Structure formats: structure tokens, C-alpha cells
Amino acid sequence: MPTTVLMEELDAFTYREMIGRGAPVIVPVGATEQHGPHLPLQTDVLLAKAMSTRLAEAVDGVVAAPVVYGYKSQQRSGGGNHLAGTTSLDATTIIAIARTLTLEFARHGARQVVFLNGHFENYQFLYEGVELATTELKQRGEDVSAILLSYWDFVDDETIEEIYRGAFPGWDVEHGGVLETSLMLHLHPELVRLERVMDLPAAQLPRYDRLPVRPELTPISGCLSSAAAASESAGRLLLDRTSAALAAAIGAELRTASDLIPAHATPRFTTP
Ligand code: ZN
Ligand code: MN
């Protein structure tokens, strides 16, 4: 039995065997984006990968090598694409990546692909790429289904209340705030510099976008709310609750879909 669910650590024969047994492929998608002075640029990648790993362990899946760049950071959700360190792809590139990866995993014999998103701005472009690929596969007579999700949609209100005690600033301004910082403190404490957190009021942003952006609307921290209240224990709670909710919902969905695959369907490859 392999001791890892990470594709990047698996050998090709073991990977092929896992796919042949019907393992869903889970693709973490993040971004390389500034997260203030206290978090690493690949925070969204690391968190998507951690959530994907937990999900893969629960559903006997494989975690694909992550997508480490994302769609352009927007001022109202990520501080904006004008900031140093933030390194983004065009929408057409994200669409092409999602489409190509779905087709590639289908070519390996995967029948279920999950895109687990950790960067707000990616979602609709991942959707488009996956939609194109699944339509194409269906036309070819291949039975491949895909699931897309953003992990924060699995954080329940009760957990929010336990962590924020009525002071939740809203998901739109969570960038670099308590949620991401707490998760990072739990998962990768060596990469967090808590002493550098800038404890500023949450960003006040208009209900519209204007381009080019007015840089002064983004707090100088680059974060849209303060991470001062972040803690390792909040991170542990968030990871445990969110990954359990993900495993329950996506696990059930994957089982439903695999029931639909005809019994005579055989994996594309067999192990010698
Ligand atoms: Zn982030
Ligand atoms: Mn992001």
C-alpha cells in the first residue's frame, strides 16, 4: 500500500493501479499571491493541497500535483493584481489548464476528477475549462464526471461563531485574515511570522470594481482584514470541521457517480 496520496510522490505504476481501482483525482488549485507581511505567497496552494490531502485520504483518492498560479487577484477579494509578489494567469490560461488537466486524467483512466479551489478568483474559469472537457468527453462516449468546489464553502456558521465570536468580517475580506492565518499556523507554523501581522481595520471597499484600481483602497498590509486574532487551535478546528464536511458531501457525491458507471466499464490500464 502506498503511504502517500500525493501524485508527485507516487511512482507511475502505483498511480496507474490506484486510478485503475477507480480512485478519484483531486486537483488542488491555488495562486501565487501576496498575503501580507506574515504569510507566504503560496498560502492558497498550501491550503488547497492540505484540504485535498484530507479529502483524498477519506475517499481513497489521489491528489494531483497542484496548480500553483491562479487568476488575477481582485482588489475586493485579494487586494488587487497591482501588488508585488502576486503573479497571475489570464482567464484563457486558467480555462485551458482546467480543460487540459481534466482530459489528461481522463486519458489515464480516471472517471472522477475533483477541482478543489483555494483562490476565490479562479472559480468561474475552472468551471469553464471543466465544462468544455466534460462536454468533449461525453461526445466521445467517455463517462467522466467532475466536481468543483471552494473549500471555504464547507465552513459552517457554528464554526465561524466559535472562532470569531460575532466579529466575522465576511468572506470577501478574509484575504490574509484570521481564517488563512489560523490554518497556516496549524499546518505550516514555520512559514508564518505572526509578529509581523499588521492589526489594521478591515478594508472598506466599494460595491463595484474600477480599473485600473485605486491602490490606496487596499490596506497597506495587503490583507483585507486583520489576522491578529488567529490561532493554531482555530486552525485545527477549521481544518477538522471543513475536511469532515468535505469528506461527507464529496464522498457521497463520488459514490453516487460511481454507481452510475456501468459494471462492465473497465479501467483503461491494467498493471502488468
Ligand atoms: Zn489566500
Ligand atoms: Mn487568493
Tab-separated table of C-alpha atoms and ligand atoms in Angstrom, residues 33-35 43-44 47 118-119 151 175-176 180, ligand 1:
chain	number	residue	atom	x	y	z
A	33	GLU	CA	-0.334	35.941	-4.406
A	34	GLN	CA	0.725	38.356	-1.684
A	35	HIS	CA	-0.860	37.597	1.673
A	43	THR	CA	-0.746	30.234	1.022
A	44	ASP	CA	-3.696	29.423	-1.275
A	47	LEU	CA	-4.287	25.280	1.973
A	118	GLY	CA	-8.230	27.697	-2.697
A	119	HIS	CA	-8.222	31.073	-4.510
A	151	TYR	CA	-13.092	24.842	0.469
A	175	HIS	CA	-7.817	37.554	2.473
A	176	GLY	CA	-4.756	37.187	4.718
A	180	GLU	CA	-5.994	31.634	6.342
B	1	ZN	ZN	-5.483	33.366	0.136
